[in-house]
C-alpha positions as CSV (number, residue, x, y, z in Angstrom):
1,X,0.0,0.0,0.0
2,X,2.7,2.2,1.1
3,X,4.0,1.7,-2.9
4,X,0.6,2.3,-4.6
5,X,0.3,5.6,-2.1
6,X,3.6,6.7,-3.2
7,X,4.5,9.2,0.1
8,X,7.3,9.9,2.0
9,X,7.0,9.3,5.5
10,X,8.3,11.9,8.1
11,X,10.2,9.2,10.5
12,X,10.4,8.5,13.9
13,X,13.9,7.9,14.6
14,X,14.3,5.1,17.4
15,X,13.6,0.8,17.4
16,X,13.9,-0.7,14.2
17,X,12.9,1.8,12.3
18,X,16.2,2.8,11.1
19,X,16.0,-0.6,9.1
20,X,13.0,0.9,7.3
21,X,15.3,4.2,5.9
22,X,15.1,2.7,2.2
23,X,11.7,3.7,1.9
24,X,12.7,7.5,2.3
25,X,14.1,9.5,0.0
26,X,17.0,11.5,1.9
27,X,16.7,14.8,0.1
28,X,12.9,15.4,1.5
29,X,12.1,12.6,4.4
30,X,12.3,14.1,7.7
31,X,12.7,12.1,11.0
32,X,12.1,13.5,13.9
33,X,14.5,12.3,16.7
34,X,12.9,10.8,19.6
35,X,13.8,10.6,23.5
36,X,12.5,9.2,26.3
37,X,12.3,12.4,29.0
38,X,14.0,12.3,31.7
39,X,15.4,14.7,34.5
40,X,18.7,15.8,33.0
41,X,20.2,18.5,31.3
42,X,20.3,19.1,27.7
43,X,24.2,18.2,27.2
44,X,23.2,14.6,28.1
45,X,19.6,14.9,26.7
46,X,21.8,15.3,23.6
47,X,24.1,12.9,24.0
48,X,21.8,10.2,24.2
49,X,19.9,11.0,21.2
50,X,23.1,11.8,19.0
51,X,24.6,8.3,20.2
52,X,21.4,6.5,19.9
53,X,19.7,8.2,16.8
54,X,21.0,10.9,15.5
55,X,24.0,9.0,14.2
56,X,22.1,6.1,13.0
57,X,20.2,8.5,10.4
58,X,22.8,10.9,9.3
59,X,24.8,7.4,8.2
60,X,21.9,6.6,6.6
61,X,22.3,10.3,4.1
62,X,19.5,11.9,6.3
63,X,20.2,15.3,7.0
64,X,16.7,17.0,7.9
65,X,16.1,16.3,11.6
66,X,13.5,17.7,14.4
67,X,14.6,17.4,17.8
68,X,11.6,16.7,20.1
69,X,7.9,16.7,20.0
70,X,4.8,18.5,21.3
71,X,6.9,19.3,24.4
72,X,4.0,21.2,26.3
73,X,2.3,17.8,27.3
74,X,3.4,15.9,30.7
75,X,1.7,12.3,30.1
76,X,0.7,10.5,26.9
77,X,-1.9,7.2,26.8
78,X,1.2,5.0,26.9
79,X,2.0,6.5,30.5
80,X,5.2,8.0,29.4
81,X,5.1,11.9,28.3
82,X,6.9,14.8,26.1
83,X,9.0,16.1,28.6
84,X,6.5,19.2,30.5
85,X,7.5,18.9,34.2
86,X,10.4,15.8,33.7
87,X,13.1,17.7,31.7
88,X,11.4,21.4,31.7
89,X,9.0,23.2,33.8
90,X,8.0,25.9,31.5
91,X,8.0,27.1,28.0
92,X,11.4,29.3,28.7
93,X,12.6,26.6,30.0
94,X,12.1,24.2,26.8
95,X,12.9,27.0,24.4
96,X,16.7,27.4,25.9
97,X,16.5,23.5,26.4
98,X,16.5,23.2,22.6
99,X,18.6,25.9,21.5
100,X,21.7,23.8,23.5
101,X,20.5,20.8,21.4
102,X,20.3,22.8,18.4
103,X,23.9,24.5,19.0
104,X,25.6,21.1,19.8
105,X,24.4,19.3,16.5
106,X,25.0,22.3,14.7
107,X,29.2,21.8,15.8
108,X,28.7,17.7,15.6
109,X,27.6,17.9,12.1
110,X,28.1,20.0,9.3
111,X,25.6,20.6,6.9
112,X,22.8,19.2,9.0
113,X,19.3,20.7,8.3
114,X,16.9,22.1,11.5
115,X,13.9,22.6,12.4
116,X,11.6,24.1,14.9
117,X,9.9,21.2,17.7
118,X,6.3,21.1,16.5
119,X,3.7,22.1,19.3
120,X,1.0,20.5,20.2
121,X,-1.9,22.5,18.6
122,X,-4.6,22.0,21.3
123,X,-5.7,25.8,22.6
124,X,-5.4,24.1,26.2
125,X,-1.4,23.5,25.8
126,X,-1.4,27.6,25.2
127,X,0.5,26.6,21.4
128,X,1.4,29.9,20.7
129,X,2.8,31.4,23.7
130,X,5.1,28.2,23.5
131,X,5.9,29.0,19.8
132,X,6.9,32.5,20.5
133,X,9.2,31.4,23.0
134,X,10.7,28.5,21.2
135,X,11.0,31.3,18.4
136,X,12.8,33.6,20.4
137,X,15.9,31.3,20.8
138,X,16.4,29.1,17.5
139,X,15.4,31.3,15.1
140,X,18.7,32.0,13.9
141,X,19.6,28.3,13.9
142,X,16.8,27.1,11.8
143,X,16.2,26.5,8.5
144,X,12.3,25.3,8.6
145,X,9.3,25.2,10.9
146,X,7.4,22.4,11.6
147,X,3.8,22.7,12.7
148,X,1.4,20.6,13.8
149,X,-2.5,21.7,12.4
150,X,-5.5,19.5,12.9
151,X,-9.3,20.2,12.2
152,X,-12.3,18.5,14.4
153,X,-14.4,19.2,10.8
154,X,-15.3,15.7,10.4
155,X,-18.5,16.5,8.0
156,X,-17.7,19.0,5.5
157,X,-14.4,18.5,3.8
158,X,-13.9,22.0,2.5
159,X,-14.6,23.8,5.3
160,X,-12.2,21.2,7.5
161,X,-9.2,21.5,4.8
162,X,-9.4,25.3,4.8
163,X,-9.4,25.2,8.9
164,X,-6.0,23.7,8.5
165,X,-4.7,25.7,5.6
166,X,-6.0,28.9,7.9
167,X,-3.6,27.6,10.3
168,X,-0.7,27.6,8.4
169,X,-1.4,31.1,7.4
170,X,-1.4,32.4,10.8
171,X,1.8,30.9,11.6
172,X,3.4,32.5,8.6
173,X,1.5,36.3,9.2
174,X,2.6,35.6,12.9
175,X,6.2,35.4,13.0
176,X,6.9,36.6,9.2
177,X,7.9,33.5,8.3
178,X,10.8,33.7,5.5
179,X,12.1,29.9,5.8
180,X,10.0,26.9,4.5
181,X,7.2,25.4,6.3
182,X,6.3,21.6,6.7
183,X,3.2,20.9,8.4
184,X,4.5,17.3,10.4
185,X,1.4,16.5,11.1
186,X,-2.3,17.0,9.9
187,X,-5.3,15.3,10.6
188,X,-9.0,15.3,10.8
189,X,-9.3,14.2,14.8
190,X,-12.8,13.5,15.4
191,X,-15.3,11.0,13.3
192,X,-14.9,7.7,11.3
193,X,-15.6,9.1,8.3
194,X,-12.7,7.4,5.9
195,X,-14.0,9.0,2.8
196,X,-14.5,12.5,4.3
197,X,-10.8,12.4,5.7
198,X,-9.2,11.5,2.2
199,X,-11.0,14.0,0.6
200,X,-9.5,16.9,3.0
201,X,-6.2,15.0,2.3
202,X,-6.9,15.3,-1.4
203,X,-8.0,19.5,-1.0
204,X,-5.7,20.9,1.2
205,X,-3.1,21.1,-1.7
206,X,-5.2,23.8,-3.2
207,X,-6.1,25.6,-0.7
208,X,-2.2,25.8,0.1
209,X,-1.3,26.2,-3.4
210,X,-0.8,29.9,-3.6
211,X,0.8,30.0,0.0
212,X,5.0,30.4,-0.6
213,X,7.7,28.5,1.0
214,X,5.1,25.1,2.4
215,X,7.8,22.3,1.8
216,X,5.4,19.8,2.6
217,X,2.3,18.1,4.4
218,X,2.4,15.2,6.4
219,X,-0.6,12.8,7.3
220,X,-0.8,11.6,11.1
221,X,-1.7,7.6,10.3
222,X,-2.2,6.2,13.3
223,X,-1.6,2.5,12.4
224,X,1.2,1.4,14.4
225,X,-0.6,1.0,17.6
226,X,-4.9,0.6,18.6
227,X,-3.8,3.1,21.6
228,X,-2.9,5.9,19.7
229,X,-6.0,5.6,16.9
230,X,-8.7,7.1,18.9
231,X,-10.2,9.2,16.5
232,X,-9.7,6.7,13.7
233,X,-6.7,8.3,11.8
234,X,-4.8,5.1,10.4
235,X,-4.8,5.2,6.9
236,X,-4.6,1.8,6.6
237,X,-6.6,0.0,9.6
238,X,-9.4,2.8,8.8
239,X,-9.5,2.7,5.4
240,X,-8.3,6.6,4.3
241,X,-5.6,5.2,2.3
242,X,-7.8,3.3,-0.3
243,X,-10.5,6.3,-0.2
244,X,-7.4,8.2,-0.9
245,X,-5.9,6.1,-4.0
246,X,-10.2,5.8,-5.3
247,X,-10.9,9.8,-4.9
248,X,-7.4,10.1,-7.2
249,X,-8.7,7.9,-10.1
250,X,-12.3,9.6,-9.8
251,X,-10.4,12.6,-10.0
252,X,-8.0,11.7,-12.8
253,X,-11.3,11.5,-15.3
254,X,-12.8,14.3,-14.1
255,X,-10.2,17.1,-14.5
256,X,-6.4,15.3,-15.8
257,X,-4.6,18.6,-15.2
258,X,-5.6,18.0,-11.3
259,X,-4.0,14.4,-11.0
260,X,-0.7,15.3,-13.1
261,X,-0.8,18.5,-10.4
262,X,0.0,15.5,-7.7
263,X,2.1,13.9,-9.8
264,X,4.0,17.4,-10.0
265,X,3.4,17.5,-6.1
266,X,5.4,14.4,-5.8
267,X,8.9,15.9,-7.2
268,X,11.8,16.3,-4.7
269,X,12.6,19.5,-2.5
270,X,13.4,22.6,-4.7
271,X,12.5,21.4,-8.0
272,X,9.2,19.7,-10.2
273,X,10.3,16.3,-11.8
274,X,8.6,15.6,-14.9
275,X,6.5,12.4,-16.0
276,X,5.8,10.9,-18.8
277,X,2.4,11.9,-18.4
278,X,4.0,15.6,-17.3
279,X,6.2,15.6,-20.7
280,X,3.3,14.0,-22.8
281,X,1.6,17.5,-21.9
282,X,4.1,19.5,-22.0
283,X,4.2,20.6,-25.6
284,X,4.2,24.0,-27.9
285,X,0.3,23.7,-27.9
286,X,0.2,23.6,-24.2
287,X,2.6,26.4,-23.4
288,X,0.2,28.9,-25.2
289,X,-2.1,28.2,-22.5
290,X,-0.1,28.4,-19.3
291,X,-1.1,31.5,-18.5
292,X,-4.5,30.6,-18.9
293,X,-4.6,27.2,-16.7
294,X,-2.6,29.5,-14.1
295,X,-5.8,30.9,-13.1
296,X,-7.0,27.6,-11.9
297,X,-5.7,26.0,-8.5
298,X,-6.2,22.7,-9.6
299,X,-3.6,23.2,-12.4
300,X,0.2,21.3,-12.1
301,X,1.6,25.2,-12.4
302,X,0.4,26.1,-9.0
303,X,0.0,22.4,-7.1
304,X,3.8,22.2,-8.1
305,X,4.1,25.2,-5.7
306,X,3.2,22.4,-3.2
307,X,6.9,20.6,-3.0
308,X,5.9,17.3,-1.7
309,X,2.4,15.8,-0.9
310,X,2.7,13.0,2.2
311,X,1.5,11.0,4.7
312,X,3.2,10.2,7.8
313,X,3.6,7.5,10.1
314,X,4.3,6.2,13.6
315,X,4.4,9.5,15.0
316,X,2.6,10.8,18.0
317,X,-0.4,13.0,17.8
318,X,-1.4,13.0,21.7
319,X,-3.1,16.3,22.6
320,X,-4.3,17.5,19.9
């Protein structure tokens, strides 16, 4: 399924998933390094995750990395948590926490790629006041931001697509945002609705089309354990991947240009690699009317704005 699908995951970095690598494409897979919190300071928080991850990856040819996760929560389903109140006791606290990490990989390893720790988006884990403070400190060590945007919308698919895309926005008015942003993880949280969460999947492109510098959109798939799929986000145990895959062959008769737009949306970071379906309509005729299909979103112009279109999995979505 993974094949047919034909997304990148963003990785979680520790058990055997290392093993797993060959599926990524190095130049725009992400993997977000994970640690266990404990009480110690950020010298041997990093330590531990350079020896134990960090490493293992960057041998692999990764070199796009996000230290932590939703750090605002204290206890996750499993009984283990993100580090609030075991590591850090505040938001100042995280945000200086992480510029240390982000300083020592920085010397360890050059040419490695950063990115901001994705926040929990619940309004209860007060996400913004955490992401100004985080902001404060790395922003001059970064080189993207990772956010985490998820819609409750679970019956109209429009509306629940532009709630996410909305969110993105603010982020980049916010903070003036003038390095790339992937969203690490997205999600409709709330309803069984398999159909109506692949269809948001399939929108948000366009409603992000015209937005500059998003490198990407990851899918929370909630597949690797029962525990963590309370609001029925696996792709695969719930079905969203094969609405997915069904909703792109409905939509390959109904308007081609929109389906080769995905197929633009697949191409690596920083460039659009072309098909054979691409280059079959690619011709003299069909450079008289680019400026015309530029008016539409649903054209492979403006999805190509869209760098990469993907689903993630085994990653935690707790919170939201």
């Amino acid at each position: 399924m993974m094949k047919r699908l034909n997304m990148p995951v963003f990785f979680m970095s520790h058990g055997v998933n290392p093993d797993f690598a060959h599926f990524g494409d190095p130049a725009r897979n992400m993997v977000r390094l994970y640690w266990n919190p404990r009480p110690v300071t950020a010298d041997e928080a990093y330590e531990e995750i350079r020896s134990d991850q960090l490493k293992r990856w960057w041998d692999r040819g990764y070199r796009r990395f996000v230290f932590f996760n939703e750090p605002q929560i204290k206890h996750l389903p499993n009984g283990g948590g993100e580090g609030m109140g075991i590591a850090w006791h505040s938001k100042e606290e995280f945000a200086l926490y992480l510029k240390h990490c982000l300083q020592r990989a920085q010397n360890d390893l050059h040419g490695i790629k950063l990115y901001t720790t994705p926040m929990t988006s619940n309004a209860a884990f007060d996400p913004w006041g955490w992401r100004s403070a985080m902001w404060r400190q790395v922003k001059d060590l970064v080189e993207g931001w990772c956010i985490h945007a998820y819609t409750g919308n679970n019956a109209d698919a429009d509306a629940a697509a532009q709630d996410i895309a909305d969110q993105i926005k603010q982020l980049k008015r916010k903070y003036r945002l003038q390095i790339p942003i992937v969203v690490s993880e997205a999600s409709v949280n709330r309803g069984d609705n398999a159909a109506q969460k692949a269809q948001v999947a399939r929108l948000l492109p366009r409603k992000l089309a015209r937005v500059s510098g998003i490198d990407g959109v990851f899918w929370y798939a909630a597949d690797w354990n029962p525990e963590f799929d309370t609001h029925h986000e696996g792709w695969f145990r719930n079905g969203i991947a094969d609405a997915f895959l069904q909703q792109g062959v409905l939509d390959l008769f109904r308007d081609r240009r929109f389906e080769l737009g995905y197929l633009f949306a697949q191409a690596k970071l920083g460039r659009c690699l072309p098909t054979a379906a691409a280059k079959q309509r690619g011709g003299p005729a069909d450079r008289k009317n680019q400026e015309k299909r530029r008016r539409h979103n649903h054209t492979p112009h403006v999805i190509g704005e869209l760098r990469h279109q993907v689903v993630a999995g085994a990653v935690n979505g707790a919170g939201n």
